[in-house]
Amino acid sequence: MDHVETFKKGALISQNPASATSLLDFSEEEKEAIGREHTHKWSQPWQLYFLASMCSLAAAVQGMDETVNNGAQAIYFDKDVPTQHHFQNIQGLVVGAPYLACAIIGCWLTEPLNRLFVRRGTIFTSCVIAAVASVWEGVANTWVNLFIARFFLGLGIGSKSSTVPVYAAECSPVPIRGALVMMWQMWTAFGIMLGNIMGVAFMSLDRDISWRLMLGSTVVPPLVVCAQVYFCPESPRWLIQHGKIQKAYANFRILRTTDIQAARDLYYAYVGVEPERKINEGKNLFTMFIELFTIPRNRRATLASWIVMLMQQSCGVNSLPRYWRPWERAFSIGSLPYQPSSRLIRRDLLLFTFPFLAITLLWTGFSFWIEEGNETSKKRVAMVTKGMYLFEVFYSPGEGPVPFAYSAGCFPLQVRDVTMSWATATTWCFNFILSFTWPNLVDSFKPQGAFGWYAAWCIIGWFLVLLLVPETKCLTLEELDQVFSVSTRKHASYQVKYALRHLRVWIFRQKLEPLPEFYQSVERLAEVADKASKAGKEEERGA
C-alpha cells in the first residue's frame, strides 16, 4: 500500500502500453524511461549487466569443464592406463562420466534444489560442486578415482545448465530477454575455448603434472561465480511464486531503471504466476513428468523436443574436439565461432543447416585419406581445420541454440517445470553416449567412418525435423495447443507435400499454386468448431 499510485501506473502500462501515459499524471522522467525501452533497449541498470556477467561466467565454467579433459585424458590414458582389451571402454567411461551423471541424476535435481536453495543458492551449490570436483580430478591416483570425481562433477553441471538460463530469463526485461538468455550458448563456447587453451598451456610440462594442472585449472572460474552470485538479486518470479511480493518488488527495483517499470513487470509476473500456481496445485514432479507422455498434445511436444535435443549431440559436434587434440597437433578448435541467433530460432534453420553439417563432416573425415608426410601433413591439417570450422559455422545458428529455445517454448504451463530437466537430461544422455562410444568408433571404423557415421545422422535428423517437429516461433500458448493437437500423421503428410512443392518450384523451376495453409488461426478454428457443432445438432433434430 506504500506504492499504490506507482502500481496504478504500472498496471495501466501493462494493459495499454501505447496510450497509458496520457491517462494519468506521468512524470517526464517516467515517460522518457518507458520510451527508451524501445529506442535504447540496452540502456539498463549496471546491476542487470552484473547479473548477466555472472550467468555468462557460469556458462563458461560448464564449457571449460567439458573440454579441459580432452588433453588430460590423452596424456593420462597413454601413460597411466596400460593398453588392454577394454582400454577404449574405460577411456570413454571416464570422459563421459559427467554427462552420465547429468542425465540420470543432475538434471532431475534441479527442481528440489531450486525449491530448497532458490535460484542463486542452486547456482552457488552447483559451482561449489564444480570447484571440489576440479581439485578431486587433479589429485586422482587411479582411473576409478578419476571416474568418481568426474561423475560428481556432473551433479553440478546438470542443475547449473537447467537453472542459469531460467534465472537469466526471469530477471531480464522483455526487450533484451532473448539476447541475454542466448548468452548461455555463446559463453559456453567461450569456456570450451578456455579449456583447450589450458590443454595447450600445460602440455609442455612433465607428464605426471601436466594433466593434473589441466584438470585442476577449472577450479578458478566456479569460485569467482560463487563470490559473485550473492551480490546479485534473487529471481523476482520465484519470490512471487512463494508469496514474497515485497521482496520481489525490491529486486525488480534493482533490475529496472525506474519504480514504475518495476511495478509494471511485477504486475506482469504476478498475472503469469497465479494461473500456473493454480494449475500445478497438488501436483508433484513425478505427476508432471507423466503428463509429458499421457496427454497427446504434450506427447507430440515431448517427441519434438526429444528429437532436437537428440540431434544436438547426434550431429557429432562433440566428436570434433575429442578427436582433434590441440596439444598434439598445435591447433585449438576452441577458437571456432559461436554466434547465438536469437532472431533466427526456427525449424527452417534446422532444415537448412543439417545438409551442410553432413557435408562438412564428410569433408573432415575424408581429409584423413591424405597421406602423412612432411608436406602432405600440412595439407591434411588445413583440410581438417576447414571442415571443422565450416561445421561450426552451420552448427552455431542451428543445432547449437535452437534445441534449448524450442524445448522451453513448446510446452503448456502445467508441465513447464519439468521440461527443462527433460531437455537437458536428453542432451546430456546422448553426450555421454557419444563420449563412451567415440574411442571404439574411431578404432573400428577409422576417422573416415566415424565422421561419416555422424554425417548419416545429420541426414536422418533432417527427415525427423521435417516430419515430426512443428514450427513454434512467435506463437501464443493457444496457438501452440492448436499446433500440437494435430495428429502426427497429418502433420507429416502435409510436410512431405510442402517439401516436394519446394523441390519442384526451386529446383525444377515449375510454377505451382501455393498449398493451403495447414494451421488456421485460433479464432477461425473456433468458428469452424462452432459451425460443426450446430450442424451436428441440426442433423440430430432431423433424425
XYZ file of C-alpha atoms in Angstrom, residues 44 48 51-52 55 165-181 236 252 255-256 265:
27
model
C 19.785 -0.816 -18.358
C 21.427 -6.214 -14.563
C 23.899 -10.432 -13.150
C 24.331 -11.215 -16.853
C 25.384 -16.072 -15.723
C 19.088 -19.816 -18.309
C 15.841 -19.766 -16.293
C 17.323 -17.316 -13.782
C 18.517 -15.013 -16.568
C 15.104 -15.098 -18.253
C 13.216 -14.338 -15.046
C 15.370 -11.307 -14.246
C 15.730 -9.769 -17.726
C 13.442 -7.110 -19.243
C 11.384 -8.197 -22.237
C 13.211 -6.219 -24.999
C 16.560 -7.933 -24.337
C 15.435 -11.142 -22.633
C 16.073 -13.379 -25.626
C 19.540 -11.955 -26.207
C 20.598 -12.341 -22.563
C 19.282 -15.888 -22.318
C 11.570 -11.938 -8.614
C 12.694 -5.544 -9.564
C 16.989 -4.533 -12.009
C 14.862 -1.799 -13.638
C 6.967 -6.057 -14.519
